[in-house]
Tab-separated table of C-alpha atoms in Angstrom:
chain	number	residue	atom	x	y	z
A	30	MET	CA	0.000	0.000	0.000
A	31	GLY	CA	2.859	2.349	0.860
A	32	THR	CA	4.453	1.736	-2.537
A	33	LEU	CA	1.190	2.560	-4.288
A	34	ASN	CA	0.907	5.875	-2.409
A	35	ILE	CA	4.487	6.773	-3.367
A	36	ASN	CA	3.672	6.101	-7.052
A	37	HIS	CA	0.582	8.271	-6.806
A	38	GLU	CA	2.625	11.098	-5.310
A	39	LEU	CA	5.227	10.803	-8.054
A	40	ASP	CA	2.512	10.853	-10.698
A	41	ASP	CA	0.996	13.969	-9.124
A	42	GLN	CA	4.391	15.674	-9.064
A	43	ILE	CA	4.935	14.868	-12.766
A	44	PHE	CA	1.454	16.121	-13.631
A	45	ASN	CA	1.990	19.370	-11.743
A	46	THR	CA	5.333	19.882	-13.462
A	47	ILE	CA	4.349	19.184	-17.071
A	48	ASN	CA	0.566	19.464	-17.113
A	49	PRO	CA	0.002	19.625	-20.913
A	50	LEU	CA	-3.310	21.480	-20.505
A	51	ASP	CA	-2.704	23.921	-17.690
A	52	PRO	CA	-5.257	26.742	-18.277
A	53	GLU	CA	-3.042	29.584	-17.070
A	54	GLU	CA	-0.017	28.413	-19.031
A	55	PHE	CA	-2.222	28.064	-22.091
A	56	ARG	CA	-3.476	31.619	-21.571
A	57	ARG	CA	0.079	32.970	-21.279
A	58	GLN	CA	1.495	31.082	-24.237
A	59	GLY	CA	-1.609	31.604	-26.355
A	60	HIS	CA	-1.230	35.375	-26.112
A	61	LYS	CA	2.361	35.073	-27.291
A	62	ILE	CA	1.367	32.990	-30.312
A	63	VAL	CA	-1.394	35.412	-31.308
A	64	ASN	CA	0.995	38.362	-30.972
A	65	PHE	CA	3.623	36.498	-32.991
A	66	LEU	CA	1.152	35.845	-35.816
A	67	ALA	CA	-0.185	39.403	-35.700
A	68	ASP	CA	3.380	40.703	-36.099
A	69	TYR	CA	3.935	38.238	-38.932
A	70	TYR	CA	0.950	39.577	-40.867
A	71	GLN	CA	1.901	43.147	-40.103
A	72	ASN	CA	5.331	42.569	-41.617
A	73	ILE	CA	4.539	39.910	-44.202
A	74	GLU	CA	5.540	42.087	-47.157
A	75	GLN	CA	9.164	42.167	-45.982
A	76	TYR	CA	9.616	38.469	-46.821
A	77	PRO	CA	10.321	37.020	-50.279
A	78	VAL	CA	6.936	35.692	-51.400
A	79	CYS	CA	8.367	32.422	-52.708
A	80	SER	CA	10.864	30.784	-50.383
A	81	GLN	CA	14.437	31.196	-51.613
A	82	VAL	CA	16.000	28.308	-49.628
A	83	ASN	CA	17.740	25.310	-51.175
A	84	PRO	CA	16.524	21.714	-50.770
A	85	GLY	CA	17.641	20.204	-47.476
A	86	TYR	CA	18.324	23.577	-45.839
A	87	LEU	CA	16.487	22.735	-42.613
A	88	GLN	CA	18.277	19.441	-42.053
A	89	LYS	CA	21.543	21.390	-41.805
A	90	ILE	CA	20.420	23.731	-39.017
A	91	VAL	CA	18.007	21.689	-36.870
A	92	PRO	CA	19.454	19.238	-34.282
A	93	ASN	CA	19.370	15.601	-35.355
A	94	SER	CA	17.433	14.473	-32.266
A	95	ALA	CA	14.642	15.811	-30.054
A	96	PRO	CA	15.593	17.588	-26.809
A	97	ASN	CA	15.530	15.595	-23.562
A	98	ASN	CA	14.546	18.622	-21.499
A	99	PRO	CA	11.846	21.259	-22.074
A	100	GLU	CA	12.596	24.383	-24.078
A	101	SER	CA	10.800	27.683	-23.565
A	102	LEU	CA	8.207	29.000	-25.981
A	103	ASP	CA	10.333	32.131	-26.434
A	104	LYS	CA	13.257	30.021	-27.664
A	105	ILE	CA	11.030	27.965	-29.932
A	106	LEU	CA	9.493	31.102	-31.480
A	107	LYS	CA	12.957	32.573	-32.070
A	108	ASP	CA	13.833	29.412	-33.977
A	109	VAL	CA	10.574	29.700	-35.932
A	110	GLU	CA	11.553	33.205	-36.979
A	111	ARG	CA	15.158	32.291	-37.771
A	112	ASP	CA	14.757	28.814	-39.289
A	113	ILE	CA	11.144	28.185	-40.325
A	114	ILE	CA	9.940	31.465	-41.818
A	115	PRO	CA	12.737	31.582	-44.431
A	116	GLY	CA	11.468	28.192	-45.640
A	117	LEU	CA	7.879	29.358	-46.031
A	118	THR	CA	6.237	30.428	-49.242
A	119	HIS	CA	3.944	33.128	-47.932
A	120	TRP	CA	0.512	32.205	-49.229
A	121	GLN	CA	-1.111	35.094	-47.370
A	122	SER	CA	1.240	37.697	-48.825
A	123	PRO	CA	-0.568	40.408	-50.795
A	124	ASN	CA	1.977	39.706	-53.548
A	125	PHE	CA	1.042	36.018	-53.839
A	126	PHE	CA	-0.551	35.492	-57.262
A	127	ALA	CA	0.318	31.811	-57.739
A	128	TYR	CA	-1.768	28.627	-57.970
A	129	PHE	CA	-5.190	29.565	-56.566
A	130	PRO	CA	-5.567	31.572	-53.351
A	131	SER	CA	-5.796	29.994	-49.931
A	132	SER	CA	-7.471	33.000	-48.415
A	133	GLY	CA	-7.210	33.412	-44.670
A	134	SER	CA	-9.216	35.568	-42.307
A	135	THR	CA	-9.315	36.453	-38.650
A	136	ALA	CA	-12.694	34.728	-38.392
A	137	GLY	CA	-11.320	31.592	-40.029
A	138	PHE	CA	-8.295	31.530	-37.739
A	139	LEU	CA	-10.405	31.998	-34.622
A	140	GLY	CA	-12.889	29.331	-35.658
A	141	GLU	CA	-9.993	26.969	-36.311
A	142	MET	CA	-8.524	27.862	-32.931
A	143	LEU	CA	-11.775	26.917	-31.213
A	144	SER	CA	-11.976	23.700	-33.204
A	145	VAL	CA	-8.422	22.734	-32.263
A	146	GLY	CA	-8.994	23.823	-28.674
A	147	PHE	CA	-12.111	21.702	-28.211
A	148	ASN	CA	-10.335	18.850	-30.051
A	149	VAL	CA	-13.487	16.787	-30.422
A	150	VAL	CA	-13.574	13.808	-32.772
A	151	GLY	CA	-16.983	14.094	-34.411
A	152	PHE	CA	-17.271	10.810	-36.270
A	153	ASN	CA	-20.907	10.284	-35.295
A	154	TRP	CA	-23.629	12.381	-33.736
A	155	ILE	CA	-23.268	11.074	-30.188
A	156	SER	CA	-19.512	11.745	-30.144
A	157	SER	CA	-20.285	15.501	-30.246
A	158	PRO	CA	-23.815	16.446	-31.311
A	159	ALA	CA	-22.967	20.104	-31.944
A	160	ALA	CA	-20.259	19.169	-34.448
A	161	THR	CA	-22.710	17.213	-36.592
A	162	GLU	CA	-25.665	19.567	-36.285
A	163	LEU	CA	-23.681	22.739	-36.945
A	164	GLU	CA	-22.162	21.162	-40.046
A	165	SER	CA	-25.599	20.313	-41.423
A	166	ILE	CA	-26.793	23.854	-40.721
A	167	VAL	CA	-23.854	25.707	-42.293
A	168	MET	CA	-23.905	23.454	-45.348
A	169	ASP	CA	-27.549	24.364	-45.921
A	170	TRP	CA	-26.721	28.041	-45.285
A	171	PHE	CA	-23.954	27.927	-47.858
A	172	GLY	CA	-26.091	25.986	-50.342
A	173	LYS	CA	-28.786	28.654	-50.129
A	174	MET	CA	-26.194	31.411	-50.647
A	175	LEU	CA	-25.115	29.659	-53.846
A	176	ASN	CA	-28.756	29.263	-54.867
A	177	LEU	CA	-28.188	25.532	-55.239
A	178	PRO	CA	-31.342	23.620	-56.152
A	179	ASN	CA	-33.312	22.406	-53.120
A	180	CYS	CA	-32.469	18.808	-54.040
A	181	PHE	CA	-28.977	19.414	-52.611
A	182	LEU	CA	-30.312	20.613	-49.229
A	183	PHE	CA	-31.227	18.476	-46.234
A	184	ALA	CA	-34.860	19.584	-46.171
A	185	SER	CA	-35.373	18.094	-49.642
A	186	GLY	CA	-33.513	14.835	-49.141
A	187	GLY	CA	-30.027	15.934	-50.182
A	188	GLY	CA	-27.304	17.293	-47.943
A	189	GLY	CA	-23.796	18.579	-47.481
A	190	VAL	CA	-20.628	17.454	-45.741
A	191	LEU	CA	-17.236	19.036	-45.096
A	192	GLN	CA	-14.359	17.029	-46.515
A	193	GLY	CA	-10.678	17.868	-46.303
A	194	THR	CA	-9.889	18.323	-49.995
A	195	THR	CA	-11.353	18.023	-53.477
A	196	CYS	CA	-9.565	14.713	-53.959
A	197	GLU	CA	-11.480	13.310	-50.965
A	198	ALA	CA	-14.770	14.627	-52.359
A	199	MET	CA	-14.030	13.069	-55.749
A	200	LEU	CA	-13.022	9.761	-54.188
A	201	CYS	CA	-16.171	9.577	-52.062
A	202	THR	CA	-18.424	10.271	-55.035
A	203	ILE	CA	-16.622	7.828	-57.348
A	204	VAL	CA	-16.918	5.110	-54.695
A	205	ALA	CA	-20.619	5.932	-54.245
A	206	ALA	CA	-21.217	5.801	-58.008
A	207	ARG	CA	-19.153	2.618	-58.318
A	208	ASP	CA	-21.046	0.697	-55.649
A	209	GLN	CA	-24.393	1.964	-56.891
A	210	MET	CA	-23.575	0.730	-60.397
A	211	LEU	CA	-22.137	-2.606	-59.265
A	212	ARG	CA	-25.327	-3.396	-57.359
A	213	LYS	CA	-27.061	-3.204	-60.751
A	214	ILE	CA	-24.560	-5.032	-62.954
A	215	SER	CA	-22.751	-7.248	-60.363
A	216	ARG	CA	-19.187	-6.963	-59.115
A	217	GLU	CA	-17.901	-9.290	-61.815
A	218	ASN	CA	-18.148	-6.295	-64.161
A	219	PHE	CA	-15.924	-4.019	-62.063
A	220	GLY	CA	-13.249	-3.944	-64.777
A	221	LYS	CA	-15.688	-2.458	-67.276
A	222	LEU	CA	-16.386	0.764	-65.352
A	223	VAL	CA	-15.231	3.945	-67.095
A	224	VAL	CA	-14.595	7.473	-65.780
A	225	TYR	CA	-14.694	10.523	-68.092
A	226	ALA	CA	-12.888	13.859	-67.846
A	227	SER	CA	-11.402	16.526	-70.073
A	228	ASP	CA	-7.696	17.235	-70.399
A	229	GLN	CA	-8.343	20.286	-68.203
A	230	THR	CA	-9.947	18.361	-65.328
A	231	HIS	CA	-7.921	18.560	-62.139
A	232	PHE	CA	-5.434	15.723	-61.752
A	233	SER	CA	-7.036	14.848	-58.395
A	234	LEU	CA	-9.721	12.976	-60.328
A	235	LYS	CA	-7.230	10.537	-61.832
A	236	LYS	CA	-5.771	9.901	-58.373
A	237	ALA	CA	-9.228	9.378	-56.881
A	238	ALA	CA	-10.231	7.019	-59.697
A	239	HIS	CA	-7.035	5.018	-59.200
A	240	ILE	CA	-7.685	4.675	-55.468
A	241	ALA	CA	-11.259	3.592	-56.232
A	242	GLY	CA	-9.907	0.799	-58.440
A	243	ILE	CA	-10.547	2.317	-61.875
A	244	GLY	CA	-7.489	1.412	-63.949
A	245	PRO	CA	-5.680	3.882	-66.244
A	246	GLY	CA	-7.093	2.039	-69.240
A	247	ASN	CA	-10.622	2.974	-68.132
A	248	PHE	CA	-9.920	6.642	-67.486
A	249	ARG	CA	-11.003	8.638	-70.537
A	250	VAL	CA	-9.347	12.016	-71.084
A	251	ILE	CA	-11.197	14.023	-73.739
A	252	PRO	CA	-9.090	16.688	-75.527
A	253	THR	CA	-10.189	20.315	-75.498
A	254	ILE	CA	-9.406	23.122	-77.964
A	255	LYS	CA	-8.822	26.857	-77.771
A	256	ALA	CA	-11.789	27.634	-80.037
A	257	SER	CA	-14.128	26.484	-77.257
A	258	GLU	CA	-11.931	28.008	-74.533
A	259	TYR	CA	-10.736	24.564	-73.435
A	260	THR	CA	-14.140	23.383	-72.236
A	261	LEU	CA	-15.359	19.794	-72.405
A	262	CYS	CA	-17.180	19.267	-75.711
A	263	PRO	CA	-20.544	17.464	-75.318
A	264	LYS	CA	-20.219	15.886	-78.780
A	265	SER	CA	-16.802	14.482	-77.919
A	266	LEU	CA	-18.164	13.112	-74.660
A	267	ARG	CA	-21.024	11.388	-76.449
A	268	LEU	CA	-18.650	9.808	-78.966
A	269	ALA	CA	-16.420	8.517	-76.167
A	270	ILE	CA	-19.413	7.016	-74.355
A	271	LEU	CA	-20.763	5.359	-77.512
A	272	ASN	CA	-17.355	3.905	-78.251
A	273	ASP	CA	-17.150	2.452	-74.738
A	274	LEU	CA	-20.605	0.922	-75.057
A	275	LYS	CA	-19.579	-0.610	-78.359
A	276	GLU	CA	-16.551	-2.145	-76.613
A	277	GLY	CA	-18.767	-3.583	-73.858
A	278	ASN	CA	-17.669	-1.112	-71.180
A	279	VAL	CA	-19.911	0.571	-68.603
A	280	PRO	CA	-19.900	4.403	-68.461
A	281	LEU	CA	-19.825	5.305	-64.765
A	282	PHE	CA	-18.699	8.807	-63.813
A	283	LEU	CA	-18.177	12.228	-65.363
A	284	CYS	CA	-16.409	15.177	-63.752
A	285	ALA	CA	-17.420	18.598	-65.093
A	286	THR	CA	-15.487	21.662	-63.961
A	287	ILE	CA	-16.497	25.202	-63.081
A	288	GLY	CA	-13.184	27.058	-63.125
A	289	THR	CA	-10.439	24.786	-64.456
A	290	THR	CA	-6.974	25.010	-62.946
A	291	SER	CA	-5.100	26.258	-66.003
A	292	THR	CA	-7.559	28.814	-67.397
A	293	THR	CA	-10.699	28.867	-65.135
A	294	SER	CA	-12.798	27.630	-68.047
A	295	VAL	CA	-16.367	26.527	-67.337
A	296	ASP	CA	-17.679	23.313	-68.851
A	297	PRO	CA	-21.174	23.430	-70.443
A	298	LEU	CA	-22.857	21.804	-67.493
A	299	ARG	CA	-26.428	21.561	-68.744
A	300	LEU	CA	-25.506	19.842	-72.014
A	301	LEU	CA	-23.070	17.475	-70.307
A	302	CYS	CA	-25.652	16.508	-67.686
A	303	GLU	CA	-28.252	15.773	-70.362
A	304	ILE	CA	-25.876	13.333	-72.046
A	305	ALA	CA	-24.875	11.750	-68.745
A	306	LYS	CA	-28.513	11.281	-67.761
A	307	GLU	CA	-29.197	9.507	-71.045
A	308	PHE	CA	-26.555	6.904	-70.204
A	309	GLY	CA	-27.031	6.704	-66.427
A	310	ILE	CA	-23.688	8.353	-65.594
A	311	TRP	CA	-22.987	9.993	-62.233
A	312	VAL	CA	-22.012	13.667	-62.728
A	313	HIS	CA	-19.787	15.378	-60.213
A	314	VAL	CA	-19.261	19.137	-60.559
A	315	ASP	CA	-15.847	20.325	-59.403
A	316	ALA	CA	-16.036	24.031	-58.563
A	317	ALA	CA	-13.070	23.975	-56.179
A	318	TYR	CA	-11.885	27.488	-57.031
A	319	ALA	CA	-14.722	29.296	-58.768
A	320	GLY	CA	-17.617	27.925	-56.724
A	321	SER	CA	-17.126	30.547	-54.012
A	322	ALA	CA	-17.733	33.322	-56.564
A	323	CYS	CA	-21.173	31.854	-57.198
A	324	ILE	CA	-22.493	33.381	-53.970
A	325	CYS	CA	-22.631	36.508	-56.170
A	326	PRO	CA	-25.803	36.457	-58.310
A	327	GLU	CA	-23.886	37.583	-61.403
A	328	PHE	CA	-21.817	34.381	-61.360
A	329	GLN	CA	-24.676	31.953	-60.736
A	330	VAL	CA	-25.188	31.627	-64.489
A	331	PHE	CA	-22.222	29.253	-64.400
A	332	LEU	CA	-24.288	26.852	-62.271
A	333	ASP	CA	-26.907	26.447	-64.984
A	334	GLY	CA	-27.801	22.771	-65.159
A	335	VAL	CA	-26.391	21.819	-61.744
A	336	GLU	CA	-29.821	20.490	-60.728
A	337	ASN	CA	-29.129	17.545	-63.049
A	338	ALA	CA	-25.773	16.690	-61.451
A	339	ASN	CA	-25.407	14.151	-58.654
A	340	SER	CA	-22.822	16.001	-56.582
A	341	PHE	CA	-21.167	19.402	-56.351
A	342	SER	CA	-18.096	20.566	-54.442
A	343	LEU	CA	-16.046	23.684	-53.789
A	344	ASN	CA	-13.109	24.542	-51.561
A	345	ALA	CA	-13.992	27.162	-48.967
A	346	HIS	CA	-10.294	27.222	-48.094
A	347	LYS	CA	-9.479	28.625	-51.548
A	348	TRP	CA	-11.591	31.745	-52.019
A	349	PHE	CA	-13.935	31.788	-49.052
A	350	PHE	CA	-11.623	32.905	-46.220
A	351	SER	CA	-12.015	29.678	-44.263
A	352	THR	CA	-8.404	28.345	-44.094
A	353	LEU	CA	-7.192	24.926	-45.144
A	354	ASP	CA	-8.778	22.403	-45.031
A	355	CYS	CA	-12.463	22.924	-45.817
A	356	CYS	CA	-13.947	21.268	-48.911
A	357	CYS	CA	-17.732	21.545	-49.170
A	358	LEU	CA	-19.489	18.607	-50.852
A	359	TRP	CA	-23.224	18.460	-51.583
A	360	VAL	CA	-25.049	15.361	-52.839
A	361	LYS	CA	-28.600	14.822	-54.039
A	362	ASP	CA	-28.764	11.305	-52.627
A	363	PRO	CA	-26.837	10.886	-49.361
A	364	SER	CA	-27.762	7.194	-49.266
A	365	ALA	CA	-25.434	6.638	-52.231
A	366	LEU	CA	-22.580	7.762	-49.980
A	367	THR	CA	-23.689	5.983	-46.850
A	368	ASN	CA	-24.408	2.700	-48.647
A	369	ALA	CA	-20.847	2.695	-49.939
A	370	LEU	CA	-19.013	4.106	-46.915
A	371	SER	CA	-20.890	2.985	-43.788
A	372	THR	CA	-19.337	0.965	-40.980
A	373	ASN	CA	-21.302	0.062	-37.850
A	374	PRO	CA	-19.108	-1.607	-35.228
A	375	GLU	CA	-20.524	-2.449	-31.835
A	376	CYS	CA	-18.433	0.193	-30.069
A	377	LEU	CA	-20.222	2.988	-31.991
A	378	ARG	CA	-23.793	1.756	-31.474
A	379	ASN	CA	-26.191	4.237	-29.884
A	380	LYS	CA	-29.926	4.829	-29.745
A	381	ALA	CA	-29.970	8.018	-31.878
A	382	THR	CA	-28.212	6.251	-34.743
A	383	GLU	CA	-30.295	3.079	-34.538
A	384	LEU	CA	-33.523	5.096	-34.631
A	385	ASN	CA	-32.293	7.022	-37.714
A	386	GLN	CA	-32.734	10.315	-35.901
A	387	VAL	CA	-29.300	11.737	-36.742
A	388	ILE	CA	-26.553	12.047	-39.337
A	389	ASP	CA	-23.334	10.156	-38.734
A	390	TYR	CA	-20.795	11.914	-40.918
A	391	LYS	CA	-18.305	9.065	-40.626
A	392	ASP	CA	-20.482	7.410	-43.284
A	393	TRP	CA	-20.107	10.355	-45.686
A	394	GLN	CA	-16.302	10.220	-45.905
A	395	ILE	CA	-13.323	7.871	-46.247
A	396	ALA	CA	-11.828	8.261	-42.771
A	397	LEU	CA	-13.529	7.550	-39.452
A	398	SER	CA	-12.133	10.461	-37.446
A	399	ARG	CA	-13.073	14.000	-38.402
A	400	ARG	CA	-12.386	17.500	-37.134
A	401	PHE	CA	-14.947	20.143	-36.190
A	402	ARG	CA	-14.442	22.041	-39.471
A	403	ALA	CA	-17.904	23.590	-39.375
A	404	LEU	CA	-16.859	26.005	-36.628
A	405	LYS	CA	-14.560	28.040	-38.857
A	406	LEU	CA	-17.079	28.170	-41.704
A	407	TRP	CA	-19.759	29.248	-39.217
A	408	PHE	CA	-17.413	31.948	-37.858
A	409	VAL	CA	-16.698	33.247	-41.369
A	410	LEU	CA	-20.372	33.368	-42.374
A	411	ARG	CA	-21.424	35.093	-39.170
A	412	SER	CA	-18.447	37.432	-38.794
A	413	TYR	CA	-18.618	38.905	-42.287
A	414	GLY	CA	-22.140	38.227	-43.527
A	415	VAL	CA	-23.239	37.440	-47.056
A	416	THR	CA	-23.058	41.039	-48.300
A	417	ASN	CA	-19.450	41.558	-47.233
A	418	LEU	CA	-18.348	38.162	-48.507
A	419	ARG	CA	-19.807	38.978	-51.913
A	420	ASN	CA	-18.058	42.354	-51.908
A	421	LEU	CA	-14.711	40.807	-50.988
A	422	ILE	CA	-14.946	38.392	-53.909
A	423	ARG	CA	-16.061	41.186	-56.235
A	424	SER	CA	-13.081	43.294	-55.164
A	425	HIS	CA	-10.733	40.507	-56.311
A	426	VAL	CA	-12.595	40.243	-59.606
A	427	ASN	CA	-12.310	44.009	-60.089
A	428	MET	CA	-8.563	43.842	-59.451
A	429	ALA	CA	-8.292	41.121	-62.091
A	430	LYS	CA	-10.207	43.317	-64.543
A	431	HIS	CA	-7.772	46.116	-63.749
A	432	PHE	CA	-4.776	43.852	-64.369
A	433	GLU	CA	-6.358	42.701	-67.621
A	434	GLY	CA	-6.587	46.347	-68.677
A	435	LEU	CA	-2.919	46.937	-67.871
A	436	ILE	CA	-1.930	44.014	-70.101
A	437	ALA	CA	-4.082	45.350	-72.936
A	438	MET	CA	-2.135	48.634	-72.886
A	439	ASP	CA	1.206	46.865	-73.414
A	440	LYS	CA	1.210	45.335	-76.909
A	441	ARG	CA	4.133	43.059	-76.036
A	442	PHE	CA	1.729	40.911	-74.010
A	443	GLU	CA	-1.416	39.026	-74.940
A	444	ILE	CA	-4.368	37.637	-73.003
A	445	PHE	CA	-4.458	33.901	-73.725
A	446	VAL	CA	-8.105	33.175	-72.844
A	447	PRO	CA	-10.928	35.467	-71.735
A	448	ARG	CA	-10.992	36.132	-67.992
A	449	LYS	CA	-14.016	34.794	-66.127
A	450	PHE	CA	-13.233	35.215	-62.429
A	451	ALA	CA	-10.166	36.672	-60.694
A	452	MET	CA	-7.389	34.967	-62.643
A	453	VAL	CA	-5.784	36.337	-65.791
A	454	CYS	CA	-3.880	34.082	-68.224
A	455	PHE	CA	-1.316	35.884	-70.373
A	456	ARG	CA	2.106	35.648	-71.990
A	457	ILE	CA	4.628	37.601	-74.019
A	458	SER	CA	3.159	37.697	-77.518
A	459	PRO	CA	4.817	35.485	-80.147
A	460	LEU	CA	4.312	38.311	-82.684
A	461	VAL	CA	6.532	40.572	-80.607
A	462	LEU	CA	9.179	37.908	-80.140
A	463	THR	CA	9.346	37.099	-83.851
A	464	GLN	CA	10.213	40.754	-84.457
A	465	VAL	CA	13.184	40.304	-82.133
A	466	SER	CA	14.499	37.039	-83.566
A	467	THR	CA	13.453	34.549	-86.222
A	468	LYS	CA	14.056	31.680	-83.781
A	469	PHE	CA	10.758	32.607	-82.118
A	470	ASP	CA	8.912	31.238	-85.108
A	471	ASP	CA	9.223	28.021	-83.100
A	472	GLU	CA	6.498	27.705	-80.425
A	473	LYS	CA	8.960	25.901	-78.166
A	474	GLU	CA	11.189	28.980	-78.126
A	475	VAL	CA	8.210	31.197	-77.278
A	476	ASN	CA	7.352	28.850	-74.418
A	477	MET	CA	10.965	28.916	-73.227
A	478	PHE	CA	11.014	32.716	-73.210
A	479	ASN	CA	7.872	32.891	-71.079
A	480	THR	CA	9.304	30.185	-68.807
A	481	LYS	CA	12.444	32.280	-68.283
A	482	LEU	CA	10.265	35.305	-67.554
A	483	VAL	CA	8.381	33.517	-64.757
A	484	GLU	CA	11.609	32.105	-63.312
A	485	SER	CA	13.201	35.537	-63.320
A	486	ILE	CA	10.197	37.151	-61.612
A	487	ASN	CA	9.944	34.488	-58.908
A	488	SER	CA	13.656	34.578	-58.153
A	489	CYS	CA	13.463	38.245	-57.163
A	490	GLY	CA	11.061	37.438	-54.311
A	491	LYS	CA	8.818	40.457	-54.876
A	492	LEU	CA	5.887	38.386	-56.109
A	493	TYR	CA	5.061	34.794	-56.934
A	494	LEU	CA	3.482	33.522	-60.151
A	495	THR	CA	2.792	30.038	-61.469
A	496	HIS	CA	2.141	28.778	-64.972
A	497	GLY	CA	0.076	26.354	-67.001
A	498	VAL	CA	0.596	24.499	-70.261
A	499	VAL	CA	-2.558	24.343	-72.364
A	500	GLY	CA	-2.647	22.803	-75.810
A	501	GLY	CA	1.156	22.907	-75.833
A	502	THR	CA	1.257	26.621	-74.984
A	503	TYR	CA	3.009	27.896	-71.851
A	504	ILE	CA	0.876	30.539	-70.145
A	505	ILE	CA	1.423	32.732	-67.100
A	506	ARG	CA	-1.330	32.638	-64.482
A	507	PHE	CA	-2.011	35.721	-62.352
A	508	ALA	CA	-4.465	34.635	-59.646
A	509	ILE	CA	-5.810	37.325	-57.328
A	510	GLY	CA	-7.431	36.289	-54.070
A	511	ALA	CA	-5.064	36.761	-51.145
A	512	SER	CA	-6.930	38.517	-48.351
A	513	LEU	CA	-4.340	41.308	-48.013
A	514	THR	CA	-4.088	42.165	-51.732
A	515	HIS	CA	-5.139	45.662	-52.848
A	516	HIS	CA	-5.013	47.505	-56.160
A	517	ARG	CA	-1.591	48.945	-55.339
A	518	HIS	CA	-0.145	45.441	-55.093
A	519	VAL	CA	-1.511	44.627	-58.546
A	520	ASP	CA	0.062	47.796	-59.956
A	521	VAL	CA	3.429	47.006	-58.373
A	522	ALA	CA	3.248	43.415	-59.620
A	523	TRP	CA	2.617	44.621	-63.168
A	524	LYS	CA	5.636	46.948	-62.947
A	525	VAL	CA	7.798	44.012	-61.784
A	526	ILE	CA	6.546	41.873	-64.674
A	527	GLN	CA	7.296	44.635	-67.183
A	528	ASP	CA	10.763	45.262	-65.753
A	529	HIS	CA	11.727	41.596	-65.979
A	530	ALA	CA	10.320	41.373	-69.512
A	531	ASN	CA	12.393	44.409	-70.478
A	532	ALA	CA	15.522	42.849	-69.007
A	533	LEU	CA	15.051	39.597	-70.894
A	534	LEU	CA	14.202	41.298	-74.163
A	535	ASN	CA	17.052	43.798	-74.007
A	536	GLN	CA	19.901	42.184	-72.132
A	537	GLY	CA	20.424	38.587	-72.698
A	538	TYR	CA	17.983	35.821	-73.278
A	539	VAL	CA	17.266	36.719	-76.903
């Protein structure tokens, strides 16, 4: 008995020394972290937008083993500033125009902080009822803001769920479509299932199809052309489907895109859905980037025909100020998901589930565990309101229009495809380059010049751009959407682009 008491005393001493959730210590350290981040955002423009470090830099300066004894938060934060920040590409910089935005916000950060602080694991309703119910509510809120058809809302038999990424949303819907189809044609025909996409569809679809068991030989990539602004041609889709049927294959799944990665093109959703319906194909609409803009009535025209799709997703962590990760997925028939993804072990049994009174979101996703993502989306919606969120998105679109106008005034550049949202695709014009040297009659040389231009711009650290290759043409993408970006940053970015173009044209590359 004496030995047991001694062990208890030792345990108490350890707990008092290193209590990992001491409220007062959390309060003290939490203030320091918030102040550190506030200073970071206040000074973010002083850092090179794209990290300038070399591969393996951190391995050379960080100890090769963890410390045996505690280190103070002050020391850790000094190391963050000295060692970590130089290795960051600053996605929240107002001079970040690469990829698509991952827009942050105070509301998003605070909602995430609460979610992390509560640290609930909301796999089913009983594990944290508020996590499930708030998610259902905010997904209906968001659906109504987008003016999605009622068939995607809970009240009309549909519903929404928060996934981590678009790839997860695609995988869940492919698996749902797969199992739904195999119940009709039997599992012996698995190898006949075919997935359709355009050559502009995000590469996440191919990964998701592979994970779902659809082999590369059954993944149809339909070419697009500039004349139709690189959208998926309904006639080409129909021909591909008819050819598969002739070969004895089973058309399964089509991904249509609203806002493709390379050019933000919008596939003709209504026509594609009509064809898919004719052949019993599941249609998923990927609006990862551009879907957020559709809270603005003027962009809802791009959703025409969505009522005939089976599922629809967008990334609130891209252009909706909700921080990574927050992918919103709506489905017309939740049972297609739950039939494919449900697990019901004894340890999770409870009365609410067995009486079908609740949603268990574990059955709407691949993983069992899930974070309380709805909190940050709820914070964003409530903190800013629909009117302000629309105006923020419109301000980015207006900046893109402004940038488009700047390009039009410099005849050395050309717009590659018409702008639809807040990204402009452009390049140095081949006509200008051919006046400099006859070698630019070769498209490869034109591509190489524009490649050198992007590399030169990014190496200076003043802004960050990324590119695309469409139909063999190298294009420069200028994506506006960082929360701190203003018109002055766009003007400065354009001056940097012009200066680097001048240097290449006049001093060396040609």
